[in-house]
PDB file of C-alpha atoms in Angstrom:
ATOM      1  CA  UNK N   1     165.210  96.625  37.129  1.00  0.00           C
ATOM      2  CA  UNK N   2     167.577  93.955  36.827  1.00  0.00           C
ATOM      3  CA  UNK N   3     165.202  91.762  35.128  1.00  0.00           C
ATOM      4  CA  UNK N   4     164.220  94.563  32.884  1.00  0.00           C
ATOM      5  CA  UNK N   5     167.812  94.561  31.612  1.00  0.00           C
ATOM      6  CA  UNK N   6     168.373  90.819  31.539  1.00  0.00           C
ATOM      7  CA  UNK N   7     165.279  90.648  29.091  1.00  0.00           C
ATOM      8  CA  UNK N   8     166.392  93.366  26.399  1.00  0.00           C
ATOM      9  CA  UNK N   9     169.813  91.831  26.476  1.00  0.00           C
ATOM     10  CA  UNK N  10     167.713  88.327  25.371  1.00  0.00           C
ATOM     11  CA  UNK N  11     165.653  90.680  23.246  1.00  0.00           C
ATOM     12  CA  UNK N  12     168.980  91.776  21.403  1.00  0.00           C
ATOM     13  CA  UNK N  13     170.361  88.443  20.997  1.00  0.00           C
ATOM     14  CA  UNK N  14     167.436  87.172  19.295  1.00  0.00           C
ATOM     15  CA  UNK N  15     166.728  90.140  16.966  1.00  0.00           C
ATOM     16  CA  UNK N  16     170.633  89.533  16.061  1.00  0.00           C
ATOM     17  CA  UNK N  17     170.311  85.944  15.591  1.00  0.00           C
ATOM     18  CA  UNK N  18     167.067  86.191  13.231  1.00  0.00           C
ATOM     19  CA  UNK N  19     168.312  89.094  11.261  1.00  0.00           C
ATOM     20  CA  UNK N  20     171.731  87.814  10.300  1.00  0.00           C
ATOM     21  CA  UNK N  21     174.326  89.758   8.800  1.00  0.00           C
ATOM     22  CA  UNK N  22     173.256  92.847   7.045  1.00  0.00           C
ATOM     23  CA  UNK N  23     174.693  95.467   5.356  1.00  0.00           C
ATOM     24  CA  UNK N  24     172.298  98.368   7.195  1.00  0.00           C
ATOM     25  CA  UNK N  25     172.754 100.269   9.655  1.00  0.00           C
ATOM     26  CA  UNK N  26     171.272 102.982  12.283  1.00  0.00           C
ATOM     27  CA  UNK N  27     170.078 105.396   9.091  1.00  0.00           C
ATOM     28  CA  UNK N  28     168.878 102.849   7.229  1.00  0.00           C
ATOM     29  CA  UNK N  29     166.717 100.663   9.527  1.00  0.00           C
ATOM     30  CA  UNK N  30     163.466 101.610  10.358  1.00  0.00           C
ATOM     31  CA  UNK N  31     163.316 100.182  14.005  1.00  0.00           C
ATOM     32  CA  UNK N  32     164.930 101.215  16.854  1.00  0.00           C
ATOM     33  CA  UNK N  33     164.971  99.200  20.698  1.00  0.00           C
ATOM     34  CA  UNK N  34     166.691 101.480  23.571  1.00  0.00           C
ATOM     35  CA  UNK N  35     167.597 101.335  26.997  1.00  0.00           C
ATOM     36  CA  UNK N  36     168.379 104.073  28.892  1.00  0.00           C
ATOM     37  CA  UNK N  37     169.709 104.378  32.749  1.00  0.00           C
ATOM     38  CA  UNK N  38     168.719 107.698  34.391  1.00  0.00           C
ATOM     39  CA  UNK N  39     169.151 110.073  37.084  1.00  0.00           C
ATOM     40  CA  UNK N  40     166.494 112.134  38.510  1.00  0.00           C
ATOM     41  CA  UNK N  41     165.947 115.249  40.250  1.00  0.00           C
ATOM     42  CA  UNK N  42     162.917 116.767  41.601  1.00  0.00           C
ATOM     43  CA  UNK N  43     164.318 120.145  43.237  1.00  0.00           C
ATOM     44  CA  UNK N  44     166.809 117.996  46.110  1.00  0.00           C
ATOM     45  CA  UNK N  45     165.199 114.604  45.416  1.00  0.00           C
ATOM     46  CA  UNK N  46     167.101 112.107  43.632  1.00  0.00           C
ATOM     47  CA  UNK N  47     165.786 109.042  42.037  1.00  0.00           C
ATOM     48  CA  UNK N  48     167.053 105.952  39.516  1.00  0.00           C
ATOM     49  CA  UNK N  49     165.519 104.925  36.940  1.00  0.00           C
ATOM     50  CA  UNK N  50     165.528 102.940  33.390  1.00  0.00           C
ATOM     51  CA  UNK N  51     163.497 102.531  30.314  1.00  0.00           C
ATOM     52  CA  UNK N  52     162.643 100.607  27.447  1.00  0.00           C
ATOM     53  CA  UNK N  53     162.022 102.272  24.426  1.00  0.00           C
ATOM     54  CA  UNK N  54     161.085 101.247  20.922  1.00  0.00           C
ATOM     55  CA  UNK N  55     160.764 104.006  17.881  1.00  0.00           C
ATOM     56  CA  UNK N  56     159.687 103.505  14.435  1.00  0.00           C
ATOM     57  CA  UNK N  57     160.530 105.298  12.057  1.00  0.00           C
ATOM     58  CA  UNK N  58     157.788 106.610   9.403  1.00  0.00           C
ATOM     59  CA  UNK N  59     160.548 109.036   7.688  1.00  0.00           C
ATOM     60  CA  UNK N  60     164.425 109.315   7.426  1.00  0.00           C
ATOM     61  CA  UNK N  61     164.159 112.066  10.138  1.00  0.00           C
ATOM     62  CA  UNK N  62     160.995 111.709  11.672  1.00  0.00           C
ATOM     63  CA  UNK N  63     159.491 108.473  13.718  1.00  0.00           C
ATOM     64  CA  UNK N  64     157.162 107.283  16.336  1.00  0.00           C
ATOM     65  CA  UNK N  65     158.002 106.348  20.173  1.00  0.00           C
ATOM     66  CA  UNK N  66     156.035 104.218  22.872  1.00  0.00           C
ATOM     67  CA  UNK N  67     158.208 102.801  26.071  1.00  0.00           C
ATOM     68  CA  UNK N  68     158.037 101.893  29.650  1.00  0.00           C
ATOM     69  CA  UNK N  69     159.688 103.758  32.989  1.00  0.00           C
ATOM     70  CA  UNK N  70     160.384 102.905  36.235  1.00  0.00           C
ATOM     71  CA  UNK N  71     161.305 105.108  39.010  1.00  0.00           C
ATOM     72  CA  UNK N  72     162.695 104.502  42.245  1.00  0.00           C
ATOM     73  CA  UNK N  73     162.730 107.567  44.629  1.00  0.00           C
ATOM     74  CA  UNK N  74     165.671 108.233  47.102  1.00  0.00           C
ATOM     75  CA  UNK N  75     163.861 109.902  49.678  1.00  0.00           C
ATOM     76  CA  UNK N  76     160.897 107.519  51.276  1.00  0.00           C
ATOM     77  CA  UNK N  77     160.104 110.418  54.306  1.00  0.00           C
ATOM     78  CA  UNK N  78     157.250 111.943  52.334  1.00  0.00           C
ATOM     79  CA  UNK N  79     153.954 109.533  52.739  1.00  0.00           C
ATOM     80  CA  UNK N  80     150.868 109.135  54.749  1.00  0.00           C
ATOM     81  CA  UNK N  81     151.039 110.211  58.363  1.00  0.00           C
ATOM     82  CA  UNK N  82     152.710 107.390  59.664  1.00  0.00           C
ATOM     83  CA  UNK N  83     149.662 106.719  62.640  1.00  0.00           C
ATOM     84  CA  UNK N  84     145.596 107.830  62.495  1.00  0.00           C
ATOM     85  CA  UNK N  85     142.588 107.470  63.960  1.00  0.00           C
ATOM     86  CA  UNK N  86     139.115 107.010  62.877  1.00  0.00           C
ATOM     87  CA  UNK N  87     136.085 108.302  63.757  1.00  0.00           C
ATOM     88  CA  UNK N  88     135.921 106.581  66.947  1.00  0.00           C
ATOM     89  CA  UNK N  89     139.652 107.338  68.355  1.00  0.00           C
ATOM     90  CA  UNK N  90     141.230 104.167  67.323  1.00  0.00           C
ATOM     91  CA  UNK N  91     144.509 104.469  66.036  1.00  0.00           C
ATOM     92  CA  UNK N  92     145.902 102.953  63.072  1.00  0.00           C
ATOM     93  CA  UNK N  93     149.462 102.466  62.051  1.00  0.00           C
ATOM     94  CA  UNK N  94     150.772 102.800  58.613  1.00  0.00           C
ATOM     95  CA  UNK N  95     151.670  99.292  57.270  1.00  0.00           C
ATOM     96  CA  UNK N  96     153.477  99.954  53.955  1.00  0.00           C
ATOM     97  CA  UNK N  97     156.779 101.160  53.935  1.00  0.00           C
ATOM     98  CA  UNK N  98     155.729 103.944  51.631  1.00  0.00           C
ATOM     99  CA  UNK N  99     158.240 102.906  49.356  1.00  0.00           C
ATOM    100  CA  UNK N 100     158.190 105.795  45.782  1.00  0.00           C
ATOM    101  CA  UNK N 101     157.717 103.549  42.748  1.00  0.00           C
ATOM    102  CA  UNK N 102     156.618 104.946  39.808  1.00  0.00           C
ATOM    103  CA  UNK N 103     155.907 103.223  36.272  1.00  0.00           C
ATOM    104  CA  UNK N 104     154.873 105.501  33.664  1.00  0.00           C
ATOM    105  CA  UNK N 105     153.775 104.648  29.569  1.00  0.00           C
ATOM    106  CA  UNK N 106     155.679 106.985  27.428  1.00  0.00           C
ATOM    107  CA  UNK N 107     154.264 107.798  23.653  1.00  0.00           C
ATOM    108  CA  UNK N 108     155.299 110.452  21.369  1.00  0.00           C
ATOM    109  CA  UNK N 109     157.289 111.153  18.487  1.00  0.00           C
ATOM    110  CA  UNK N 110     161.387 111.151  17.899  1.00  0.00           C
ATOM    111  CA  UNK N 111     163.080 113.382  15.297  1.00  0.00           C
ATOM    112  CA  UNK N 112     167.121 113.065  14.535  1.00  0.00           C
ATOM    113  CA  UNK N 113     169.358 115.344  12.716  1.00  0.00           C
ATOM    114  CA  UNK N 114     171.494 114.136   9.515  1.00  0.00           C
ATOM    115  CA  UNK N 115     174.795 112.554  10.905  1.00  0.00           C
ATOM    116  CA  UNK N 116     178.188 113.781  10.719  1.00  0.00           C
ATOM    117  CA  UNK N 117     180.706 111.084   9.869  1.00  0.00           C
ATOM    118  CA  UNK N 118     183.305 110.863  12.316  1.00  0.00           C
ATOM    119  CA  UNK N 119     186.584 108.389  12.485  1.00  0.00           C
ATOM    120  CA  UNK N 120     189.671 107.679   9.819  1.00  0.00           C
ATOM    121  CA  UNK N 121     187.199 105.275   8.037  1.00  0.00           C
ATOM    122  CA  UNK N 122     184.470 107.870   8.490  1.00  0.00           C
ATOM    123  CA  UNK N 123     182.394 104.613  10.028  1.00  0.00           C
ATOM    124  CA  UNK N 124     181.123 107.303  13.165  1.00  0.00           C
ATOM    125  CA  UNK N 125     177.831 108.612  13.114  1.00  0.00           C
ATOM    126  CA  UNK N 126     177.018 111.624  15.263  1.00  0.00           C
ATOM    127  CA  UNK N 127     173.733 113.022  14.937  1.00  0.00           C
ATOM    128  CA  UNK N 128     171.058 114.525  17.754  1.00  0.00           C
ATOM    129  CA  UNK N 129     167.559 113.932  18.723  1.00  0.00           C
ATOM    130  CA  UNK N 130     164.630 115.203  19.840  1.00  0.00           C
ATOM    131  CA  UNK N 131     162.069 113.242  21.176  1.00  0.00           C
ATOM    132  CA  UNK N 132     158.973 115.201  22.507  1.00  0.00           C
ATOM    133  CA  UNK N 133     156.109 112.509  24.604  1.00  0.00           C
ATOM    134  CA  UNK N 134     153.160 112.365  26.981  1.00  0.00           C
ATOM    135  CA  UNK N 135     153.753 110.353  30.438  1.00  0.00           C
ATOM    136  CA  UNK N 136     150.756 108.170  31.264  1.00  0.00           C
ATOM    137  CA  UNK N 137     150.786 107.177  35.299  1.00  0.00           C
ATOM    138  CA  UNK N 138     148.806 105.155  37.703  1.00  0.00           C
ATOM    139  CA  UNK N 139     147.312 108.707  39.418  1.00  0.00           C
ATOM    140  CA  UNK N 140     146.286 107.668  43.058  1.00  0.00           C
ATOM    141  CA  UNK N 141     148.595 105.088  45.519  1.00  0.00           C
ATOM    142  CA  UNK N 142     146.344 103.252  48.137  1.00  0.00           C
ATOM    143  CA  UNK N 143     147.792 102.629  51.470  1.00  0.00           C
ATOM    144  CA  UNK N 144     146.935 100.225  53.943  1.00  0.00           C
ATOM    145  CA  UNK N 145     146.682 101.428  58.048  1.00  0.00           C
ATOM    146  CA  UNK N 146     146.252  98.561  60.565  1.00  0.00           C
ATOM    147  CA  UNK N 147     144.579  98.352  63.929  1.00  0.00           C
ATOM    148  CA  UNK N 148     146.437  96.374  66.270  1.00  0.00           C
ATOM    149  CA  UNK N 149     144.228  94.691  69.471  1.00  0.00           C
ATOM    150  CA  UNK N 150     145.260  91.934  71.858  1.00  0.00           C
ATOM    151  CA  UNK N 151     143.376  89.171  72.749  1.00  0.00           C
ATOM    152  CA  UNK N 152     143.601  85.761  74.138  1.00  0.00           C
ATOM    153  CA  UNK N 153     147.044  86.747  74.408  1.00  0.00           C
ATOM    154  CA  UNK N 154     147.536  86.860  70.452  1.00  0.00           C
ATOM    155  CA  UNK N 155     147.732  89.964  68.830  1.00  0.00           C
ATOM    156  CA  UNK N 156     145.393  90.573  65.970  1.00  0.00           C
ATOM    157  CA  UNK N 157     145.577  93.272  63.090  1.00  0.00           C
ATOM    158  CA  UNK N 158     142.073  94.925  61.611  1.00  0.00           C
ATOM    159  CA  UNK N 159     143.214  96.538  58.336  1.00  0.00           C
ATOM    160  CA  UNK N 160     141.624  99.298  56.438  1.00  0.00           C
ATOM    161  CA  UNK N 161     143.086 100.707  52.770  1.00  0.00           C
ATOM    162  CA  UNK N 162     142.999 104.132  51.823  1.00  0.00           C
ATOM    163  CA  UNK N 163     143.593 105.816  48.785  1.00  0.00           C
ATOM    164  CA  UNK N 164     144.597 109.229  46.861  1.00  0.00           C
ATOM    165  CA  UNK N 165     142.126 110.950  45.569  1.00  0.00           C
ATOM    166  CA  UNK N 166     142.814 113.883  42.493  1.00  0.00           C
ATOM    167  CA  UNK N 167     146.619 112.080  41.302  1.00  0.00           C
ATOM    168  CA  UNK N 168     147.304 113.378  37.709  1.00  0.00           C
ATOM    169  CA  UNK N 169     146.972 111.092  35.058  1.00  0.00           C
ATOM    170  CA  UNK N 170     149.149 113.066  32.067  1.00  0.00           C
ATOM    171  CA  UNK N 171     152.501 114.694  32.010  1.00  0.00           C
ATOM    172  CA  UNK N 172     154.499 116.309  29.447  1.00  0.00           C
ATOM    173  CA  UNK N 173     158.893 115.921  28.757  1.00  0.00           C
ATOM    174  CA  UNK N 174     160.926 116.830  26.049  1.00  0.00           C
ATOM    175  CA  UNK N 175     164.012 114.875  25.561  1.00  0.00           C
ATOM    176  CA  UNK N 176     167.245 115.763  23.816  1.00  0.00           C
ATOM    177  CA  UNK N 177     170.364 113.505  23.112  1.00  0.00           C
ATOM    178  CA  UNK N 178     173.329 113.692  21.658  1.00  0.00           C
ATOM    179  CA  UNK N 179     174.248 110.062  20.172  1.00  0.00           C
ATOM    180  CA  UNK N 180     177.259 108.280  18.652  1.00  0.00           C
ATOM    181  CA  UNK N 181     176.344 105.424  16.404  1.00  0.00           C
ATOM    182  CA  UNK N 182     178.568 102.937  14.225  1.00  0.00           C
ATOM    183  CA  UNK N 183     176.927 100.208  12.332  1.00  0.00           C
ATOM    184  CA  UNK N 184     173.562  99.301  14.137  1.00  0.00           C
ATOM    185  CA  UNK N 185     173.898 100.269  17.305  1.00  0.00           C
ATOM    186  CA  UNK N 186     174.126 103.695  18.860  1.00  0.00           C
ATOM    187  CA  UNK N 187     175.065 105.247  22.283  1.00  0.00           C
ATOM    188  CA  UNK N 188     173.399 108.104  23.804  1.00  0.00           C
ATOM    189  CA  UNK N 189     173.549 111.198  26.344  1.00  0.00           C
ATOM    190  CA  UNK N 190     170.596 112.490  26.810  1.00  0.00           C
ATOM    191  CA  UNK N 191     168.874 115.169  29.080  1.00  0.00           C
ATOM    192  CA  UNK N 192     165.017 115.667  29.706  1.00  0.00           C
ATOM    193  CA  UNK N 193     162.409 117.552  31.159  1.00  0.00           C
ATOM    194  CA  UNK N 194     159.124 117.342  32.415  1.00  0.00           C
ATOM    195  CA  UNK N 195     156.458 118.611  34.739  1.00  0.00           C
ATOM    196  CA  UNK N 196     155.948 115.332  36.144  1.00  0.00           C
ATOM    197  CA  UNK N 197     155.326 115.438  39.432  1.00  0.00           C
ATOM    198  CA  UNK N 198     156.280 111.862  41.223  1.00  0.00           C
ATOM    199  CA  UNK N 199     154.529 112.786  44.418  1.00  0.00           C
ATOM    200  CA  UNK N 200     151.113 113.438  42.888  1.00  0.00           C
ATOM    201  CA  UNK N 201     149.814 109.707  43.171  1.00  0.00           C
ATOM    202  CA  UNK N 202     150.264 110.747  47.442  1.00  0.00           C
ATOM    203  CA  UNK N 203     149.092 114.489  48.190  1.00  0.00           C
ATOM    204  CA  UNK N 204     145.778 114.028  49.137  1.00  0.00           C
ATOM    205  CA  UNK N 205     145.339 110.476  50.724  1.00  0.00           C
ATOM    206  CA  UNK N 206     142.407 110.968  53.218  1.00  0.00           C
ATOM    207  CA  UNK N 207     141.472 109.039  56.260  1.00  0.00           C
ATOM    208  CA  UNK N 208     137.924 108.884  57.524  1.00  0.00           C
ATOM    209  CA  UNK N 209     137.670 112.209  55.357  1.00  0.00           C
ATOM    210  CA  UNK N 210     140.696 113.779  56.794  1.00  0.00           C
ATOM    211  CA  UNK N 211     143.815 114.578  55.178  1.00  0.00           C
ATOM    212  CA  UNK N 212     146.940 112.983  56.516  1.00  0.00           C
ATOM    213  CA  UNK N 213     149.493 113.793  53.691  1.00  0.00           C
ATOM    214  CA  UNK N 214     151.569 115.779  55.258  1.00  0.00           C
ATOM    215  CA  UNK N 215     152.129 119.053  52.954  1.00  0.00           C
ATOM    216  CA  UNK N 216     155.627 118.731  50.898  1.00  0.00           C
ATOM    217  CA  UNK N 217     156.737 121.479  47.972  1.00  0.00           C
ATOM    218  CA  UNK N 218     155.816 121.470  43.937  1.00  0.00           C
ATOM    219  CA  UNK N 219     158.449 122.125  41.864  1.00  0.00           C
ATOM    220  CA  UNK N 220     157.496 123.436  38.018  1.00  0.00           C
ATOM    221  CA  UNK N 221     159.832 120.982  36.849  1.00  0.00           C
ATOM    222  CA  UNK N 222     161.466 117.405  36.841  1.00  0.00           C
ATOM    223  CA  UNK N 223     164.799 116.800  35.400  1.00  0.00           C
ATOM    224  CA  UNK N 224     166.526 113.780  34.423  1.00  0.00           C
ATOM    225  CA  UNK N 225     169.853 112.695  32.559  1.00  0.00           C
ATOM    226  CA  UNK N 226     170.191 109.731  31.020  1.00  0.00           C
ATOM    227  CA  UNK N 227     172.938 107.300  29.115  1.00  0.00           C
ATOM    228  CA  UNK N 228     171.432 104.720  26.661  1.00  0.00           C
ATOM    229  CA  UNK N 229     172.233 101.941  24.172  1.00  0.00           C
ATOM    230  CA  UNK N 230     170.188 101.286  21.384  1.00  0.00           C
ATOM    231  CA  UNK N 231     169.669  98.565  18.192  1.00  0.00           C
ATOM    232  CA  UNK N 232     168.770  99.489  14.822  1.00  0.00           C
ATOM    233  CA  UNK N 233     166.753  97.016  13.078  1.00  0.00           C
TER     234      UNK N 233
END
């Protein structure tokens, strides 16, 4: 995630450099890059996360969004049954950590209010948005279980991968913010939700055609509040 910011920071610096100084701004410009820092919360379970964004605007009100989320989950209990066996009694032990990442495509469409100016020099532009968006995902995590035998007095590992089966592919959110922008850039609360469910990609991982996710709750929905900078363009 680090990297992630590192590069729009670059990204910023170049898009300043090449477009010089101009007299537009935020209302004006028809390109928008964001990044946003969030908090998640899927009933108890927290989890981080950050996203790149980039609208266009088609309208003074009314423009198109596509971006890329990560998510990193808190709580790293809920996986595959930590050992197994196959058909013929061997047990296997889980070998990943289990580890909830999540990357997701976002694509929709953003709409934003007129702007109240704010300030002595009336320079502050508050305005809110709407941005409504489908959430593409990876839908099935594999898993790999290893069989551990000695021999010779070395130990050697047979591995065998298993994977989710069923993992949705499309989710729904709807997020609002309430921003603050002067010039061309603009700074955002925002608050979203979803029916994304970030355990989906795990609920039915199956072992020599048994089940060994453990069961864990659904929750109708996944919220998230976010802080975010963005360039106008």
């Amino acid at each position: 995630m680090k990297k992630i910011a590192f590069i729009f920071c670059l990204c910023l610096s170049v898009i300043h450099l090449f477009a010089g100084e101009r007299e537009e701004d935020f209302k004006t410009n028809k390109n928008v890059l964001s990044l946003s820092s969030s908090l998640f919360a899927y009933g108890s379970e927290p989890a981080l996360g950050l996203e790149v964004s980039y609208i266009r605007y088609i309208g003074k009100y009314i423009g198109v969004m596509t971006g890329l989320a990560f998510q990193n989950w808190m709580d790293n209990d809920y996986k595959p049954n930590t050992e197994v066996s196959d058909g013929k009694g061997q047990k296997y032990t889980l070998y990943d950590d289990g580890k909830l990442l999540r990357g997701n495509w976002l694509i929709g469409t953003n709409f934003r209010t007129p702007s109240v100016s704010l300030g002595r020099e009336r320079d502050y532009q508050l305005f809110l948005q709407c941005e409504p968006a489908l959430i593409l995902t990876l839908p099935n995590e594999a898993f790999s279980y290893a069989h551990y035998t000695e021999e010779g007095g070395k130990i050697k590992g047979e591995f065998r991968s298993v994977r989710n089966k069923g993992g949705d592919v499309v989710f729904w959110r709807v997020k609002s913010a309430l921003s603050l922008g002067i010039d061309q850039l603009a700074f955002s609360l925002g608050y979203t939700i979803s029916n994304q469910d970030p355990y989906s990609g795990r609920r039915n991982v199956c072992f020599d055609g048994h089940k060994i996710s453990p069961s864990r709750g659904t929750y109708k929905f996944l919220h998230e509040c976010s802080v975010s900078l963005s360039y106008s363009f």
